[in-house]
Amino acid sequence: MLRAQDFHGKGHRCLVSGKVTSTEKETVDFATVYLKGTSFGGTTNGEGRFRIKAPEGKYTLVVSAVGYKTVEQPLDLQRGEEREVNITIAPDVQQLDEVTVVSTGVSRVKRSAFNAVAVDTKELQNTTKNLSEALAKAPGMKLRESGGVGSDMQVMMDGFSGKHVKVFIDGIPQEGTGSSFGLNNIPVSFAERIEVYKGVVPVGFGTDAIGGVINIVTGKQRRRWFLDASYSYGSFNTHKSNLRFGQTFRNGFTYEINAFQNYSDNDYRVDAPILNFETGSFSDKELVRVRRFNDTYHNEAVVAKAGFVDKSWADRLMLGFIWSQMYKDVQTGVRQKTVFGEKHRFGHSLIPSLEYSKRNLLVKGLDLTLSANYNRNATTNVDTAHYKYNWLGERQPLNTPGEQSRQYSRADNDNWNATATMNYRLGRIHTFTLNHVLSTFRRNNTSLLAAEEQTDPIAKQTRKNITGLAYRLMPSERWNLSVFGKHYSQYVAGPMAEDDTGSNYVRTSRTVSSWGYGAAGTYFLVEGLQAKLSYERAYRLPTIEEMFGDEDLESGQISLRPESSHNVNFSLSYARTLGRHSFYVEGGLVYRDTHDYIQRNVQDLSGGKENATYINYGNVLTKGYNLSARYSLGRWLSLGGNFTQMDVRDNEPYQIGSTGNAVENLGYRSRMPNVPYRFADFDANFYWRDLGGRGNLLTLTYDNQWTHSFSYYSEVIGSSSDYIVPDQFAHNLTLSYSVKGGRYNFSVECRNLTDENLYDNFSLQKAGRAFYGKVRIHFGD
């Protein structure tokens, strides 16, 4: 939308207008154009044009856009003058290289040698989606949830999920931030875009991911002021609201406040086995349609940032603070046959942060980015019920309190993260990057059952250092190459049982370190046809959850070894525009040979209970491919889809038996359990512009997700039909109407339109058909 600021006051107004294009002669829309040190500015429209009104005087015109280098140009305006200024901007190869939008908000990080895409969130902000749901638009991505709002969530990327995929916000790692600030709790409007790096990732993230990286990028454009507020209501008594506002002053001081909340009863119906308290009979195969009754969830969060931008001593200096809290009833264990009636948990998190960046620091071509945050979060688990429940809500007294294991305990977590990244551009074609990430963690567990708090004498601690050095050669627009090396180091300390009885624990500690390396290159075979190839000898250090558990339904394993893997990615993509028609197709091949693979397993406990634990598994081989296609017709139709096939197999021919000798592995060459291996999605978007008035937009979106059946236990155990999650095909519809260029927005959604039975981790059932409505307003200059 075209935006202009009128000058109200003394003097004659001058008009500056023009067009912003790239060095490849492409129109650049949504670029920020302003007069430096003033509040006069705006953004380019869909044709790349801008208009600014300002009083006479000498100025510096600044033009910036995502993926491009910022341009500054002197401007001397005479009284009453109307000036035409056309600006050409070049791709910024240091950060998000040039992106090519292919349709429906999915973009390709074009010049990067790494296999990366970016999901633009603008078209999703009128929906009730959260950040994790927005990720499903990217090729090879699948969202895995154990239930409704606030349930445990994992993002699967090319066959790897959970801890194999690392999450960042503006380049800051999010390990240990707590469940109250997870991707499935954050509204999609929180981010400007979501970057997805699959497999091999740039050194600048300083991470030990094997599956890939998700980087949530928040808006950093200079804006005079803005206000964005929304509220939605829907099935299962679900309420979501979001308020964002902020402004930037002439002196460069800026601030932004983002507050949001989610609430749901999550009382949808599921098919579950019923324990008969009178007879004691129970059968997994006799299922009854029942309503969830102990699954209320709510969370609240406030994210605040303040600082200075566009100063001589800093391009960006921001202080931030995040406060969040959550409450969650716990309805089931790790499998749906287990039901709880009173078990719950609650917690909060406090995160102060600092962010600093400066281009051309001391010398031309040297850029520095620093970030640090401290996270203090506490989670309290409450399991003191005197009754056992079944899925009908019936109950009977327990001999001893506790539905899973009697506890009323608090886990206090302290997490420090600090990141430093330096980029040095030597001439036109050489770039060096040095990155270091330090993360520390400490957990203290305190029992609240007694009159006085009792803290465990042995704390759980980790310290992780990752250092990376990379060199990039970019001799032409046609090809570029990156090579890099990484050093990983981790210190772990915590309690370990002296024997199998677990009657006594002693403090144990260990240090591990490894070297990794890799290379990535890209080449344009012909115009629009691009090939990318990358390889990495990668390592992934065990996470906090894997080593220490969640102090409730998951038990950790402090002795876990790091994963090591040979990762290879190859992709071929083609983009073409013919008049009003735009096409994009891409195919990618994935290879992962992973040793000491860390696997999440379910283990049975006494009394018919179970929990989850983690083990090192000898060798897992992943081979697969994904296909993606997109098409758009002018500004009124866009459609596309993704298909993924991932073969994740047990590649360990022998395993250690109970006697300590190597025995034949019966599961050799079988699929790894609980891993969807074939899935697809499709979306179609129709746009009616200027409907009911200029600047109005009616959008109708249909999308679906299909998942092939998969086994949630090993294929070699029992009859396959007992452990199969069936084929699933979910359909969704969204209708939204924007008035006055997006100032007022209304939308309605229907999810799971055909009311399919949908399942996920270890057969946990998700919600059936659901309806939602949303109202959103947006103001700003």
PDB file of C-alpha atoms in Angstrom, residues 113-229:
ATOM      1  CA  ALA A 113      24.438 -21.628  -1.406  1.00  0.00           C
ATOM      2  CA  PHE A 114      22.493 -23.184   1.449  1.00  0.00           C
ATOM      3  CA  ASN A 115      19.144 -24.914   0.998  1.00  0.00           C
ATOM      4  CA  ALA A 116      16.945 -22.168   2.416  1.00  0.00           C
ATOM      5  CA  VAL A 117      13.481 -20.646   2.019  1.00  0.00           C
ATOM      6  CA  ALA A 118      11.679 -17.770   3.700  1.00  0.00           C
ATOM      7  CA  VAL A 119       8.003 -17.733   4.667  1.00  0.00           C
ATOM      8  CA  ASP A 120       6.469 -14.258   4.527  1.00  0.00           C
ATOM      9  CA  THR A 121       3.872 -13.872   7.281  1.00  0.00           C
ATOM     10  CA  LYS A 122       2.026 -10.848   5.852  1.00  0.00           C
ATOM     11  CA  GLU A 123      -0.700 -12.882   4.132  1.00  0.00           C
ATOM     12  CA  LEU A 124      -1.235 -14.970   7.282  1.00  0.00           C
ATOM     13  CA  GLN A 125      -1.749 -12.165   9.782  1.00  0.00           C
ATOM     14  CA  ASN A 126      -5.526 -12.164   9.385  1.00  0.00           C
ATOM     15  CA  THR A 127      -5.692 -15.857  10.291  1.00  0.00           C
ATOM     16  CA  THR A 128      -5.525 -17.461  13.746  1.00  0.00           C
ATOM     17  CA  LYS A 129      -2.338 -19.334  12.853  1.00  0.00           C
ATOM     18  CA  ASN A 130       0.677 -19.333  15.133  1.00  0.00           C
ATOM     19  CA  LEU A 131       4.313 -19.401  14.017  1.00  0.00           C
ATOM     20  CA  SER A 132       4.561 -23.191  13.977  1.00  0.00           C
ATOM     21  CA  GLU A 133       1.482 -23.478  11.730  1.00  0.00           C
ATOM     22  CA  ALA A 134       2.936 -20.912   9.322  1.00  0.00           C
ATOM     23  CA  LEU A 135       5.995 -23.134   8.900  1.00  0.00           C
ATOM     24  CA  ALA A 136       3.891 -25.854   7.281  1.00  0.00           C
ATOM     25  CA  LYS A 137       3.980 -23.836   4.024  1.00  0.00           C
ATOM     26  CA  ALA A 138       7.692 -24.550   3.555  1.00  0.00           C
ATOM     27  CA  PRO A 139       8.820 -27.633   1.559  1.00  0.00           C
ATOM     28  CA  GLY A 140       9.689 -30.696   3.652  1.00  0.00           C
ATOM     29  CA  MET A 141       8.131 -29.242   6.820  1.00  0.00           C
ATOM     30  CA  LYS A 142       5.528 -30.982   8.961  1.00  0.00           C
ATOM     31  CA  LEU A 143       3.977 -29.833  12.231  1.00  0.00           C
ATOM     32  CA  ARG A 144       3.564 -32.520  14.888  1.00  0.00           C
ATOM     33  CA  GLU A 145       1.319 -31.841  17.880  1.00  0.00           C
ATOM     34  CA  SER A 146       0.080 -34.064  20.694  1.00  0.00           C
ATOM     35  CA  GLY A 147      -3.264 -32.248  21.056  1.00  0.00           C
ATOM     36  CA  GLY A 148      -4.893 -28.823  20.963  1.00  0.00           C
ATOM     37  CA  VAL A 149      -3.820 -25.315  21.976  1.00  0.00           C
ATOM     38  CA  GLY A 150      -0.680 -25.383  24.114  1.00  0.00           C
ATOM     39  CA  SER A 151       0.054 -29.069  23.544  1.00  0.00           C
ATOM     40  CA  ASP A 152       3.549 -30.429  23.060  1.00  0.00           C
ATOM     41  CA  MET A 153       4.722 -29.498  19.572  1.00  0.00           C
ATOM     42  CA  GLN A 154       7.572 -30.507  17.291  1.00  0.00           C
ATOM     43  CA  VAL A 155       8.480 -29.334  13.809  1.00  0.00           C
ATOM     44  CA  MET A 156       9.697 -32.085  11.486  1.00  0.00           C
ATOM     45  CA  MET A 157      12.099 -31.125   8.719  1.00  0.00           C
ATOM     46  CA  ASP A 158      13.124 -33.687   6.085  1.00  0.00           C
ATOM     47  CA  GLY A 159      12.617 -36.624   8.455  1.00  0.00           C
ATOM     48  CA  PHE A 160      14.250 -34.992  11.479  1.00  0.00           C
ATOM     49  CA  SER A 161      12.198 -33.495  14.281  1.00  0.00           C
ATOM     50  CA  GLY A 162      12.277 -32.243  17.832  1.00  0.00           C
ATOM     51  CA  LYS A 163      15.747 -31.430  19.095  1.00  0.00           C
ATOM     52  CA  HIS A 164      17.347 -32.109  15.700  1.00  0.00           C
ATOM     53  CA  VAL A 165      15.875 -28.806  14.476  1.00  0.00           C
ATOM     54  CA  LYS A 166      17.091 -25.649  16.235  1.00  0.00           C
ATOM     55  CA  VAL A 167      14.952 -22.524  16.683  1.00  0.00           C
ATOM     56  CA  PHE A 168      16.272 -18.933  16.726  1.00  0.00           C
ATOM     57  CA  ILE A 169      14.592 -15.532  17.088  1.00  0.00           C
ATOM     58  CA  ASP A 170      16.561 -12.850  15.262  1.00  0.00           C
ATOM     59  CA  GLY A 171      19.588 -15.148  15.347  1.00  0.00           C
ATOM     60  CA  ILE A 172      19.365 -15.780  19.112  1.00  0.00           C
ATOM     61  CA  PRO A 173      19.070 -19.461  20.140  1.00  0.00           C
ATOM     62  CA  GLN A 174      15.864 -20.393  21.978  1.00  0.00           C
ATOM     63  CA  GLU A 175      17.050 -23.461  23.889  1.00  0.00           C
ATOM     64  CA  GLY A 176      15.766 -23.489  27.454  1.00  0.00           C
ATOM     65  CA  THR A 177      13.227 -20.689  27.050  1.00  0.00           C
ATOM     66  CA  GLY A 178      10.397 -22.778  28.511  1.00  0.00           C
ATOM     67  CA  SER A 179       7.069 -23.913  27.077  1.00  0.00           C
ATOM     68  CA  SER A 180       5.249 -20.632  27.752  1.00  0.00           C
ATOM     69  CA  PHE A 181       7.119 -19.015  24.837  1.00  0.00           C
ATOM     70  CA  GLY A 182       7.105 -21.807  22.254  1.00  0.00           C
ATOM     71  CA  LEU A 183       6.446 -21.463  18.522  1.00  0.00           C
ATOM     72  CA  ASN A 184       2.919 -22.853  18.896  1.00  0.00           C
ATOM     73  CA  ASN A 185       2.085 -20.121  21.428  1.00  0.00           C
ATOM     74  CA  ILE A 186       3.369 -17.107  19.475  1.00  0.00           C
ATOM     75  CA  PRO A 187       0.968 -15.424  16.989  1.00  0.00           C
ATOM     76  CA  VAL A 188       2.082 -15.229  13.377  1.00  0.00           C
ATOM     77  CA  SER A 189       2.068 -11.406  13.513  1.00  0.00           C
ATOM     78  CA  PHE A 190       5.074 -11.563  15.869  1.00  0.00           C
ATOM     79  CA  ALA A 191       7.330 -12.235  12.879  1.00  0.00           C
ATOM     80  CA  GLU A 192       7.955 -10.457   9.594  1.00  0.00           C
ATOM     81  CA  ARG A 193       9.213 -13.670   8.021  1.00  0.00           C
ATOM     82  CA  ILE A 194      10.449 -17.123   8.984  1.00  0.00           C
ATOM     83  CA  GLU A 195      13.715 -18.358   7.507  1.00  0.00           C
ATOM     84  CA  VAL A 196      14.122 -22.128   7.129  1.00  0.00           C
ATOM     85  CA  TYR A 197      17.607 -23.581   6.559  1.00  0.00           C
ATOM     86  CA  LYS A 198      17.401 -27.298   5.791  1.00  0.00           C
ATOM     87  CA  GLY A 199      20.250 -29.636   6.640  1.00  0.00           C
ATOM     88  CA  VAL A 200      23.545 -27.769   6.292  1.00  0.00           C
ATOM     89  CA  VAL A 201      23.285 -24.286   7.873  1.00  0.00           C
ATOM     90  CA  PRO A 202      25.478 -21.139   7.747  1.00  0.00           C
ATOM     91  CA  VAL A 203      28.195 -20.683  10.352  1.00  0.00           C
ATOM     92  CA  GLY A 204      26.570 -17.407  11.450  1.00  0.00           C
ATOM     93  CA  PHE A 205      23.980 -19.308  13.503  1.00  0.00           C
ATOM     94  CA  GLY A 206      26.671 -21.012  15.571  1.00  0.00           C
ATOM     95  CA  THR A 207      24.528 -24.061  16.096  1.00  0.00           C
ATOM     96  CA  ASP A 208      24.848 -27.825  16.311  1.00  0.00           C
ATOM     97  CA  ALA A 209      21.724 -28.679  14.293  1.00  0.00           C
ATOM     98  CA  ILE A 210      21.642 -31.809  12.138  1.00  0.00           C
ATOM     99  CA  GLY A 211      18.109 -31.433  10.801  1.00  0.00           C
ATOM    100  CA  GLY A 212      18.216 -27.687  10.136  1.00  0.00           C
ATOM    101  CA  VAL A 213      17.466 -24.249  11.565  1.00  0.00           C
ATOM    102  CA  ILE A 214      14.321 -22.118  11.904  1.00  0.00           C
ATOM    103  CA  ASN A 215      15.003 -18.412  12.355  1.00  0.00           C
ATOM    104  CA  ILE A 216      12.105 -16.155  13.357  1.00  0.00           C
ATOM    105  CA  VAL A 217      12.816 -12.654  12.004  1.00  0.00           C
ATOM    106  CA  THR A 218      10.925  -9.790  13.620  1.00  0.00           C
ATOM    107  CA  GLY A 219      10.234  -6.476  11.884  1.00  0.00           C
ATOM    108  CA  LYS A 220      13.107  -3.988  11.915  1.00  0.00           C
ATOM    109  CA  GLN A 221      11.872  -1.430   9.421  1.00  0.00           C
ATOM    110  CA  ARG A 222      11.934   2.141  10.632  1.00  0.00           C
ATOM    111  CA  ARG A 223       8.306   3.238  11.153  1.00  0.00           C
ATOM    112  CA  ARG A 224       7.004   6.523  12.483  1.00  0.00           C
ATOM    113  CA  TRP A 225       4.312   4.737  14.501  1.00  0.00           C
ATOM    114  CA  PHE A 226       1.992   1.762  14.272  1.00  0.00           C
ATOM    115  CA  LEU A 227      -0.766  -0.032  16.153  1.00  0.00           C
ATOM    116  CA  ASP A 228      -1.937  -3.575  15.438  1.00  0.00           C
ATOM    117  CA  ALA A 229      -4.589  -5.334  17.519  1.00  0.00           C
TER     118      ALA A 229
END
